[in-house]
mmCIF file of C-alpha atoms in Angstrom:
data_model
loop_
_atom_site.group_PDB
_atom_site.id
_atom_site.type_symbol
_atom_site.label_atom_id
_atom_site.label_comp_id
_atom_site.label_asym_id
_atom_site.label_seq_id
_atom_site.Cartn_x
_atom_site.Cartn_y
_atom_site.Cartn_z
ATOM 1 C CA UNK A 1 -113.432 -38.720 161.929
ATOM 2 C CA UNK A 2 -110.617 -36.774 160.296
ATOM 3 C CA UNK A 3 -111.118 -33.112 161.072
ATOM 4 C CA UNK A 4 -108.010 -31.927 159.224
ATOM 5 C CA UNK A 5 -107.308 -33.387 155.793
ATOM 6 C CA UNK A 6 -103.854 -32.894 154.309
ATOM 7 C CA UNK A 7 -102.665 -33.405 150.739
ATOM 8 C CA UNK A 8 -100.625 -34.612 149.011
ATOM 9 C CA UNK A 9 -99.233 -37.521 151.030
ATOM 10 C CA UNK A 10 -95.864 -37.124 149.337
ATOM 11 C CA UNK A 11 -94.175 -34.590 147.137
ATOM 12 C CA UNK A 12 -90.993 -34.539 145.071
ATOM 13 C CA UNK A 13 -89.605 -31.164 144.024
ATOM 14 C CA UNK A 14 -86.394 -30.034 142.386
ATOM 15 C CA UNK A 15 -83.973 -27.800 144.261
ATOM 16 C CA UNK A 16 -85.073 -24.209 143.842
ATOM 17 C CA UNK A 17 -88.683 -25.164 143.151
ATOM 18 C CA UNK A 18 -91.844 -24.444 145.134
ATOM 19 C CA UNK A 19 -93.405 -27.021 147.467
ATOM 20 C CA UNK A 20 -97.119 -26.589 148.112
ATOM 21 C CA UNK A 21 -99.030 -28.524 150.776
ATOM 22 C CA UNK A 22 -102.751 -28.086 151.344
ATOM 23 C CA UNK A 23 -104.985 -28.646 154.348
ATOM 24 C CA UNK A 24 -108.747 -28.468 154.785
ATOM 25 C CA UNK A 25 -110.619 -28.404 158.073
ATOM 26 C CA UNK A 26 -114.202 -28.909 159.159
ATOM 27 C CA UNK A 27 -114.467 -27.378 162.611
ATOM 28 C CA UNK A 28 -115.228 -23.660 162.333
ATOM 29 C CA UNK A 29 -114.205 -23.183 165.982
ATOM 30 C CA UNK A 30 -110.542 -23.721 165.093
ATOM 31 C CA UNK A 31 -108.624 -20.499 165.720
ATOM 32 C CA UNK A 32 -104.966 -21.458 165.471
ATOM 33 C CA UNK A 33 -103.271 -23.177 162.526
ATOM 34 C CA UNK A 34 -99.614 -24.221 162.934
ATOM 35 C CA UNK A 35 -97.342 -26.116 160.577
ATOM 36 C CA UNK A 36 -94.738 -28.505 161.947
ATOM 37 C CA UNK A 37 -91.626 -29.943 160.328
ATOM 38 C CA UNK A 38 -90.423 -33.392 161.369
ATOM 39 C CA UNK A 39 -87.196 -35.159 160.465
ATOM 40 C CA UNK A 40 -86.971 -38.971 160.779
ATOM 41 C CA UNK A 41 -86.725 -40.134 164.383
ATOM 42 C CA UNK A 42 -87.181 -36.622 165.784
ATOM 43 C CA UNK A 43 -90.013 -34.707 167.370
ATOM 44 C CA UNK A 44 -91.937 -32.167 165.266
ATOM 45 C CA UNK A 45 -90.719 -28.576 165.371
ATOM 46 C CA UNK A 46 -92.952 -25.555 164.837
ATOM 47 C CA UNK A 47 -92.300 -23.974 161.464
ATOM 48 C CA UNK A 48 -94.888 -21.220 161.152
ATOM 49 C CA UNK A 49 -98.410 -20.556 162.407
ATOM 50 C CA UNK A 50 -101.384 -18.374 161.503
ATOM 51 C CA UNK A 51 -104.636 -17.180 163.061
ATOM 52 C CA UNK A 52 -107.834 -16.670 161.025
ATOM 53 C CA UNK A 53 -107.715 -12.872 161.240
ATOM 54 C CA UNK A 54 -105.046 -12.740 158.513
ATOM 55 C CA UNK A 55 -104.980 -14.319 155.050
ATOM 56 C CA UNK A 56 -101.242 -14.755 154.676
ATOM 57 C CA UNK A 57 -98.129 -14.972 156.819
ATOM 58 C CA UNK A 58 -94.565 -15.163 155.558
ATOM 59 C CA UNK A 59 -91.416 -16.125 157.413
ATOM 60 C CA UNK A 60 -88.343 -16.395 155.238
ATOM 61 C CA UNK A 61 -88.978 -18.987 152.520
ATOM 62 C CA UNK A 62 -92.143 -20.289 154.225
ATOM 63 C CA UNK A 63 -95.587 -18.803 153.613
ATOM 64 C CA UNK A 64 -98.995 -19.790 154.953
ATOM 65 C CA UNK A 65 -102.052 -18.842 152.899
ATOM 66 C CA UNK A 66 -105.370 -18.981 154.727
ATOM 67 C CA UNK A 67 -108.872 -19.015 153.214
ATOM 68 C CA UNK A 68 -111.433 -18.807 156.011
ATOM 69 C CA UNK A 69 -114.519 -19.089 153.807
ATOM 70 C CA UNK A 70 -113.213 -22.223 152.117
ATOM 71 C CA UNK A 71 -111.856 -23.604 155.403
ATOM 72 C CA UNK A 72 -108.510 -24.258 153.773
ATOM 73 C CA UNK A 73 -104.920 -23.296 154.425
ATOM 74 C CA UNK A 74 -101.688 -24.104 152.677
ATOM 75 C CA UNK A 75 -97.929 -24.034 153.156
ATOM 76 C CA UNK A 76 -95.665 -22.778 150.395
ATOM 77 C CA UNK A 77 -91.933 -23.476 150.584
ATOM 78 C CA UNK A 78 -90.126 -21.194 148.161
ATOM 79 C CA UNK A 79 -86.677 -21.973 146.731
ATOM 80 C CA UNK A 80 -86.855 -25.499 148.184
ATOM 81 C CA UNK A 81 -83.531 -26.898 149.407
ATOM 82 C CA UNK A 82 -82.409 -30.505 150.036
ATOM 83 C CA UNK A 83 -82.340 -29.654 153.759
ATOM 84 C CA UNK A 84 -86.100 -29.049 153.564
ATOM 85 C CA UNK A 85 -86.628 -32.769 152.914
ATOM 86 C CA UNK A 86 -88.828 -33.795 155.824
ATOM 87 C CA UNK A 87 -92.414 -34.609 156.746
ATOM 88 C CA UNK A 88 -94.686 -31.608 157.208
ATOM 89 C CA UNK A 89 -97.828 -31.618 159.318
ATOM 90 C CA UNK A 90 -100.586 -29.070 159.409
ATOM 91 C CA UNK A 91 -102.637 -28.794 162.573
ATOM 92 C CA UNK A 92 -105.512 -26.838 164.049
ATOM 93 C CA UNK A 93 -106.751 -26.040 167.540
ATOM 94 C CA UNK A 94 -109.340 -23.963 169.353
ATOM 95 C CA UNK A 95 -109.249 -22.217 172.705
ATOM 96 C CA UNK A 96 -112.742 -23.516 173.376
ATOM 97 C CA UNK A 97 -111.425 -27.086 173.228
ATOM 98 C CA UNK A 98 -108.426 -26.444 175.454
ATOM 99 C CA UNK A 99 -105.973 -25.771 172.622
ATOM 100 C CA UNK A 100 -105.758 -29.457 171.729
ATOM 101 C CA UNK A 101 -104.052 -29.847 168.377
ATOM 102 C CA UNK A 102 -105.704 -31.910 165.636
ATOM 103 C CA UNK A 103 -103.111 -32.960 163.070
ATOM 104 C CA UNK A 104 -103.340 -33.667 159.371
ATOM 105 C CA UNK A 105 -101.926 -36.935 158.079
ATOM 106 C CA UNK A 106 -98.592 -35.432 156.993
ATOM 107 C CA UNK A 107 -96.783 -34.817 153.708
ATOM 108 C CA UNK A 108 -93.387 -36.307 153.011
ATOM 109 C CA UNK A 109 -91.370 -33.813 150.971
ATOM 110 C CA UNK A 110 -88.252 -34.823 149.052
ATOM 111 C CA UNK A 111 -86.166 -32.069 147.487
ATOM 112 C CA UNK A 112 -83.872 -33.389 144.764
ATOM 113 C CA UNK A 113 -80.545 -31.609 144.226
ATOM 114 C CA UNK B 1 -80.554 -25.569 178.442
ATOM 115 C CA UNK B 2 -84.361 -25.361 178.319
ATOM 116 C CA UNK B 3 -86.582 -27.878 176.650
ATOM 117 C CA UNK B 4 -88.476 -31.121 176.843
ATOM 118 C CA UNK B 5 -86.748 -34.411 177.532
ATOM 119 C CA UNK B 6 -88.175 -37.867 176.987
ATOM 120 C CA UNK B 7 -86.698 -41.117 178.153
ATOM 121 C CA UNK B 8 -85.839 -43.688 177.166
ATOM 122 C CA UNK B 9 -85.252 -43.063 173.454
ATOM 123 C CA UNK B 10 -85.979 -46.721 172.672
ATOM 124 C CA UNK B 11 -88.068 -49.120 174.763
ATOM 125 C CA UNK B 12 -88.847 -52.752 174.262
ATOM 126 C CA UNK B 13 -91.753 -54.412 176.017
ATOM 127 C CA UNK B 14 -92.947 -57.962 176.272
ATOM 128 C CA UNK B 15 -96.638 -58.602 175.797
ATOM 129 C CA UNK B 16 -98.548 -58.296 179.062
ATOM 130 C CA UNK B 17 -96.134 -55.826 180.631
ATOM 131 C CA UNK B 18 -96.849 -52.271 181.672
ATOM 132 C CA UNK B 19 -94.198 -49.697 180.797
ATOM 133 C CA UNK B 20 -93.823 -46.037 181.754
ATOM 134 C CA UNK B 21 -92.476 -43.348 179.459
ATOM 135 C CA UNK B 22 -90.922 -40.284 181.039
ATOM 136 C CA UNK B 23 -91.509 -36.680 179.963
ATOM 137 C CA UNK B 24 -89.894 -33.713 181.727
ATOM 138 C CA UNK B 25 -89.939 -30.017 180.803
ATOM 139 C CA UNK B 26 -88.096 -27.055 182.282
ATOM 140 C CA UNK B 27 -89.957 -24.424 180.272
ATOM 141 C CA UNK B 28 -92.349 -23.645 183.143
ATOM 142 C CA UNK B 29 -95.252 -24.559 180.857
ATOM 143 C CA UNK B 30 -98.674 -25.225 182.333
ATOM 144 C CA UNK B 31 -100.001 -27.699 179.795
ATOM 145 C CA UNK B 32 -98.511 -31.016 178.741
ATOM 146 C CA UNK B 33 -99.620 -33.517 176.110
ATOM 147 C CA UNK B 34 -98.969 -37.074 174.956
ATOM 148 C CA UNK B 35 -99.319 -38.085 171.314
ATOM 149 C CA UNK B 36 -98.921 -41.349 169.474
ATOM 150 C CA UNK B 37 -97.488 -41.474 165.955
ATOM 151 C CA UNK B 38 -97.755 -44.557 163.737
ATOM 152 C CA UNK B 39 -95.612 -44.964 160.588
ATOM 153 C CA UNK B 40 -96.687 -42.658 157.803
ATOM 154 C CA UNK B 41 -99.469 -41.149 159.877
ATOM 155 C CA UNK B 42 -100.207 -37.991 161.789
ATOM 156 C CA UNK B 43 -100.145 -37.521 165.535
ATOM 157 C CA UNK B 44 -103.077 -38.600 167.687
ATOM 158 C CA UNK B 45 -103.714 -37.209 171.165
ATOM 159 C CA UNK B 46 -103.650 -39.715 174.022
ATOM 160 C CA UNK B 47 -103.941 -37.555 177.165
ATOM 161 C CA UNK B 48 -103.383 -33.949 178.119
ATOM 162 C CA UNK B 49 -103.025 -31.961 181.306
ATOM 163 C CA UNK B 50 -103.655 -28.244 181.668
ATOM 164 C CA UNK B 51 -102.674 -27.984 185.324
ATOM 165 C CA UNK B 52 -101.036 -30.031 188.058
ATOM 166 C CA UNK B 53 -103.185 -32.858 189.458
ATOM 167 C CA UNK B 54 -105.621 -32.648 186.556
ATOM 168 C CA UNK B 55 -105.681 -34.395 183.166
ATOM 169 C CA UNK B 56 -108.165 -35.296 180.434
ATOM 170 C CA UNK B 57 -108.496 -38.101 177.921
ATOM 171 C CA UNK B 58 -107.634 -37.421 174.325
ATOM 172 C CA UNK B 59 -108.854 -39.254 171.250
ATOM 173 C CA UNK B 60 -107.153 -42.610 171.931
ATOM 174 C CA UNK B 61 -106.826 -42.912 175.737
ATOM 175 C CA UNK B 62 -107.836 -46.571 176.042
ATOM 176 C CA UNK B 63 -104.981 -48.698 177.380
ATOM 177 C CA UNK B 64 -102.999 -45.711 178.635
ATOM 178 C CA UNK B 65 -102.755 -43.872 181.957
ATOM 179 C CA UNK B 66 -101.033 -40.683 183.115
ATOM 180 C CA UNK B 67 -100.289 -38.665 186.232
ATOM 181 C CA UNK B 68 -99.423 -35.004 186.788
ATOM 182 C CA UNK B 69 -98.046 -34.668 190.302
ATOM 183 C CA UNK B 70 -95.498 -32.001 189.371
ATOM 184 C CA UNK B 71 -95.687 -29.160 186.853
ATOM 185 C CA UNK B 72 -92.542 -30.299 185.062
ATOM 186 C CA UNK B 73 -93.385 -34.003 184.768
ATOM 187 C CA UNK B 74 -96.087 -35.919 182.867
ATOM 188 C CA UNK B 75 -95.314 -39.661 182.707
ATOM 189 C CA UNK B 76 -97.307 -41.979 180.439
ATOM 190 C CA UNK B 77 -97.955 -45.629 181.306
ATOM 191 C CA UNK B 78 -98.729 -48.000 178.467
ATOM 192 C CA UNK B 79 -100.702 -50.816 180.048
ATOM 193 C CA UNK B 80 -101.168 -54.402 178.939
ATOM 194 C CA UNK B 81 -104.697 -53.407 177.902
ATOM 195 C CA UNK B 82 -103.309 -51.429 174.950
ATOM 196 C CA UNK B 83 -103.758 -53.851 172.047
ATOM 197 C CA UNK B 84 -101.214 -52.419 169.644
ATOM 198 C CA UNK B 85 -98.708 -50.310 171.578
ATOM 199 C CA UNK B 86 -95.829 -50.362 169.082
ATOM 200 C CA UNK B 87 -95.472 -46.721 168.001
ATOM 201 C CA UNK B 88 -93.497 -43.503 168.359
ATOM 202 C CA UNK B 89 -94.642 -41.555 171.433
ATOM 203 C CA UNK B 90 -94.276 -37.791 171.596
ATOM 204 C CA UNK B 91 -94.655 -35.492 174.567
ATOM 205 C CA UNK B 92 -95.360 -31.785 174.169
ATOM 206 C CA UNK B 93 -95.923 -28.755 176.363
ATOM 207 C CA UNK B 94 -97.374 -25.276 175.974
ATOM 208 C CA UNK B 95 -97.836 -22.141 178.008
ATOM 209 C CA UNK B 96 -101.544 -21.542 178.391
ATOM 210 C CA UNK B 97 -101.471 -18.498 180.606
ATOM 211 C CA UNK B 98 -103.618 -15.610 179.357
ATOM 212 C CA UNK B 99 -101.964 -13.784 176.512
ATOM 213 C CA UNK B 100 -99.382 -16.473 175.913
ATOM 214 C CA UNK B 101 -98.850 -18.481 172.753
ATOM 215 C CA UNK B 102 -100.785 -21.635 171.943
ATOM 216 C CA UNK B 103 -97.633 -23.130 170.499
ATOM 217 C CA UNK B 104 -96.865 -26.677 171.527
ATOM 218 C CA UNK B 105 -93.218 -27.673 171.776
ATOM 219 C CA UNK B 106 -92.320 -31.313 171.293
ATOM 220 C CA UNK B 107 -89.778 -33.594 172.884
ATOM 221 C CA UNK B 108 -87.531 -35.960 170.886
ATOM 222 C CA UNK B 109 -89.859 -38.948 171.293
ATOM 223 C CA UNK B 110 -89.719 -42.519 172.596
ATOM 224 C CA UNK B 111 -89.974 -45.432 170.205
ATOM 225 C CA UNK B 112 -91.801 -48.332 171.879
ATOM 226 C CA UNK B 113 -91.633 -51.807 170.406
ATOM 227 C CA UNK B 114 -93.570 -54.789 171.681
ATOM 228 C CA UNK B 115 -91.693 -58.042 171.284
#
């Protein structure tokens, strides 16, 4: 049972372009939606996170858009750089379930110079 | 230097052996977690602990065991009952005190290979 569905599985974008990754969830109890960035052989690192009381959050070149009614959220990477090449995971958790994170399947992003 | 450490970085196991993966944090976090990551896939929760001397099963606990005798330590044992243990294992921690962030911070991981 996949509670968080992530797409696409992989993405190629030119330097300076916009990378867009989408996630959809089923559990309406989820109240915390983080995005993690993972480089090969390393642990994931928190990139940006949002709660359902806001529809958008921006930190530098990274923006989360959140649509509560559609149960969808997305990550936009503006002005993509080769150093952004990594695997990105969306996740969701709820306080009611002990803040356990449920992860999407991941998106491998390659930024071409 | 605060953070989460995992050891060893690489571990090789013969079939039928139990192995223990170490996870230590000096962030004074209450909660600790173990995840398994298979190639090209997302992370799946094995076990988690919200307080010392207490832990709960995650989504794929079969063949694994944990202990939480100290706040800073949460070792994971991969037993011989785990049918397909070859994977990348990640430990995480978070501060679950009231008013604190839900953010989970991850260690660098241990890659386990069964020979």
